[in-house]
C-alpha positions as a Markdown table, in Angstrom:
| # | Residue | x | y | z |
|---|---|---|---|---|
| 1 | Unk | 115.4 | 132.9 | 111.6 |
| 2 | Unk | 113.3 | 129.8 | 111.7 |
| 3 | Unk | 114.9 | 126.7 | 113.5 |
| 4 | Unk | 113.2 | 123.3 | 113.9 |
| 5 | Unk | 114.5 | 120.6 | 116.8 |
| 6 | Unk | 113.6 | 117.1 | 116.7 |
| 7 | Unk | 114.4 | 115.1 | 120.0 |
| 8 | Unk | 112.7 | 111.5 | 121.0 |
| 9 | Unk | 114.2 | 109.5 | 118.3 |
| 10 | Unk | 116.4 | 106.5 | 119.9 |
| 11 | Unk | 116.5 | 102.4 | 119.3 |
| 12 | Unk | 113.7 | 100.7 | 120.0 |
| 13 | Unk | 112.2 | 96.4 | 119.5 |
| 14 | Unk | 109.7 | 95.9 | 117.2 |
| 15 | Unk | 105.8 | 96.7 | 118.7 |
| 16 | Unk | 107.4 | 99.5 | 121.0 |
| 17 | Unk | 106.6 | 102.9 | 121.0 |
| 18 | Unk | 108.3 | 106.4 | 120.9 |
| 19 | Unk | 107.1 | 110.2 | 121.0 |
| 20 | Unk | 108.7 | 112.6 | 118.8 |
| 21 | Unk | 108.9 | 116.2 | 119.8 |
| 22 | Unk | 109.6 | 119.1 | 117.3 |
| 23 | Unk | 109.9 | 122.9 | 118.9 |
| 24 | Unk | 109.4 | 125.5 | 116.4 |
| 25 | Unk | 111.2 | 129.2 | 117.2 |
| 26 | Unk | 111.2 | 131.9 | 114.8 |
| 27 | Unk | 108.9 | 133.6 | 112.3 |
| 28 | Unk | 107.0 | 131.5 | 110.4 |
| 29 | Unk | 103.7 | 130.5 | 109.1 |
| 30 | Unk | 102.0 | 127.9 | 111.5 |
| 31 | Unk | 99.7 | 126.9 | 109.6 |
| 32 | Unk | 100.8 | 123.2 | 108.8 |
| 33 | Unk | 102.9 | 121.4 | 109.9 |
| 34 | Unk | 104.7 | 118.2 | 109.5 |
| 35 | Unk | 106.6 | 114.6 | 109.7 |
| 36 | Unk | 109.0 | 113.3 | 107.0 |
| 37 | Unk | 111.1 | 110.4 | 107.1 |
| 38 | Unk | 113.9 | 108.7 | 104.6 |
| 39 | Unk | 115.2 | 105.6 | 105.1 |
| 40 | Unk | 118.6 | 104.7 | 104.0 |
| 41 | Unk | 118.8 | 104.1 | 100.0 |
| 42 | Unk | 115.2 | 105.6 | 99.9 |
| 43 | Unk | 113.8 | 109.3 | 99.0 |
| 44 | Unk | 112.0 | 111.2 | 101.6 |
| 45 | Unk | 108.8 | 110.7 | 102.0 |
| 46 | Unk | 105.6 | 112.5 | 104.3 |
| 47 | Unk | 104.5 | 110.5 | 107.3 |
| 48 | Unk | 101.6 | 112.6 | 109.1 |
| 49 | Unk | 100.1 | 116.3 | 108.9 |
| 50 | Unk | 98.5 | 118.6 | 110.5 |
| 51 | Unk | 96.5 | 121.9 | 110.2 |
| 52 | Unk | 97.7 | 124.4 | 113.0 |
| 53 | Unk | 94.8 | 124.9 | 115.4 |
| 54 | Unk | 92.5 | 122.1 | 113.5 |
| 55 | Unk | 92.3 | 118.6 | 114.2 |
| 56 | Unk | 92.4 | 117.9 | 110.2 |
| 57 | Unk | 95.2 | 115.6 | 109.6 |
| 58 | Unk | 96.5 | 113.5 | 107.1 |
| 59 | Unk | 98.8 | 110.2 | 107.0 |
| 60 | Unk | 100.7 | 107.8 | 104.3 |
| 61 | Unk | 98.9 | 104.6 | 104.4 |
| 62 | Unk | 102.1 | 102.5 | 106.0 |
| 63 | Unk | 101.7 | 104.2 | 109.1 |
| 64 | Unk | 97.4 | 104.6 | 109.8 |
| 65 | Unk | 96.4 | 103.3 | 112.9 |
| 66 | Unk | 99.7 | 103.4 | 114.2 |
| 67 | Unk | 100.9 | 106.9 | 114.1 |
| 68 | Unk | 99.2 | 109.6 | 115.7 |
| 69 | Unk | 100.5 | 113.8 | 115.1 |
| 70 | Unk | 99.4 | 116.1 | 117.1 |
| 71 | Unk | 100.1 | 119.8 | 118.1 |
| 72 | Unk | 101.0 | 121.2 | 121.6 |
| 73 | Unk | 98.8 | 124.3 | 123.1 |
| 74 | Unk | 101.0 | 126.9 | 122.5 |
| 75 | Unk | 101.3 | 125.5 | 118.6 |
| 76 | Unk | 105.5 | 125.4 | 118.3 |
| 77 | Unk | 105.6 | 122.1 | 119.5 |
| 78 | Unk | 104.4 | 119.2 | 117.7 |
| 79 | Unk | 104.6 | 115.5 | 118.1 |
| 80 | Unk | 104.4 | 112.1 | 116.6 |
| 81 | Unk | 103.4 | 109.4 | 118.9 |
| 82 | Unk | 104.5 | 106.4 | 117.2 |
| 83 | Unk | 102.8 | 102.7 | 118.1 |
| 84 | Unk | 103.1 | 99.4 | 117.3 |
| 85 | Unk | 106.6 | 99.9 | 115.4 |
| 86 | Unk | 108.1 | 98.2 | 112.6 |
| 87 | Unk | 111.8 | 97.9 | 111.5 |
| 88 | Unk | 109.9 | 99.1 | 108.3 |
| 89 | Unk | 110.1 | 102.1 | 109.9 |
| 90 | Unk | 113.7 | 102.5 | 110.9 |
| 91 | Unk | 114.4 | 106.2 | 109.1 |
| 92 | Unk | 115.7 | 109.5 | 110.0 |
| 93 | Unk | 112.5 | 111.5 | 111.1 |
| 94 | Unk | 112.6 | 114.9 | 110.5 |
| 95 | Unk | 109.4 | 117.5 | 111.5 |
| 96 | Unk | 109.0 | 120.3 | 108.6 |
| 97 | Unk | 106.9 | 123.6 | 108.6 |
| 98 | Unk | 106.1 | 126.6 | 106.3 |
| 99 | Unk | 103.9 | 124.9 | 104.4 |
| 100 | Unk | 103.3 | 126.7 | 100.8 |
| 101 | Unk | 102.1 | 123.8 | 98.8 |
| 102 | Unk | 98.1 | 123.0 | 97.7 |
| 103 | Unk | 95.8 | 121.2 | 99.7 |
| 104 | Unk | 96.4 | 117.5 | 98.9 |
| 105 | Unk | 99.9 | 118.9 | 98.5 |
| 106 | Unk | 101.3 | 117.5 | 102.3 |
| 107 | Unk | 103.2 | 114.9 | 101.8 |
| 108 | Unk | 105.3 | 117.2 | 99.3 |
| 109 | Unk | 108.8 | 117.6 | 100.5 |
| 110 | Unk | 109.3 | 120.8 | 98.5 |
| 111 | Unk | 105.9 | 122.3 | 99.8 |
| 112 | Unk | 107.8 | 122.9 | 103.3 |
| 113 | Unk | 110.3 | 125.6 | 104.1 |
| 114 | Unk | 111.7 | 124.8 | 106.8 |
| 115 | Unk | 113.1 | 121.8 | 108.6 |
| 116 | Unk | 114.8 | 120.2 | 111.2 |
| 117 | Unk | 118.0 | 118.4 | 111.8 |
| 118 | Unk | 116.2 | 114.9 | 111.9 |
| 119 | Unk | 115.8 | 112.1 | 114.7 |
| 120 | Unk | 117.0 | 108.4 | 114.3 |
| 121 | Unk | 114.6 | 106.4 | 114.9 |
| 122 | Unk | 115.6 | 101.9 | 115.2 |
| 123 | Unk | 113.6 | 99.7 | 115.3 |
| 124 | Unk | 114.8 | 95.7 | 115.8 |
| 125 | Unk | 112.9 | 92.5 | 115.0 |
């Protein structure tokens, strides 16, 4: 059985920072993997992606230059150090994996298997 956990999340002013872990156990194909987030009122939506073992990513346009995913060594962990944040970006953060989508196909919610619980993430003006 596959199971995702998200921890970092927490409240934070505007122009802080936060890291968000996600640790991956289970069988499962590692070969992308993935940030979501959905906002109260508002559909889920892809943040950042990554190709296991690649430095190929990919990120929505509100969050370039200010987002950065990345993959621990042992490739079940991966993060999202988030800069420079908004209260735009106040949203439930979930991490997502088995991807079986096309390429261009990332920010896809139904292109990902599996997912986590989600992480709050607050951000204040």
């Amino acid at each position: 059985q596959v199971q995702l956990q998200e921890s970092g999340g927490g409240s934070v002013q505007s122009g802080g920072s936060l890291r968000l872990s996600c640790a991956a156990s289970g069988n499962y194909s590692r070969y992308c993997m993935a940030w979501f987030r959905q906002a109260p009122g508002k559909e889920r939506e892809g943040v950042a992606f990554i190709i296991s073992g690649s430095r190929v990513t990919e990120y929505a346009d509100a969050v370039k230059g200010r987002f950065t995913i990345s993959q621990g060594d042992a490739g079940t962990t991966w993060y999202l150090q988030m800069n420079s944040l908004r209260p735009e970006d106040t949203a439930m953060y979930y991490c997502a994996t088995g991807f079986s989508g096309r390429p261009g196909q990332w920010s896809d919610q139904t292109a990902f298997q599996y997912w986590g619980q989600g992480t709050q993430v607050t951000v204040s003006s």
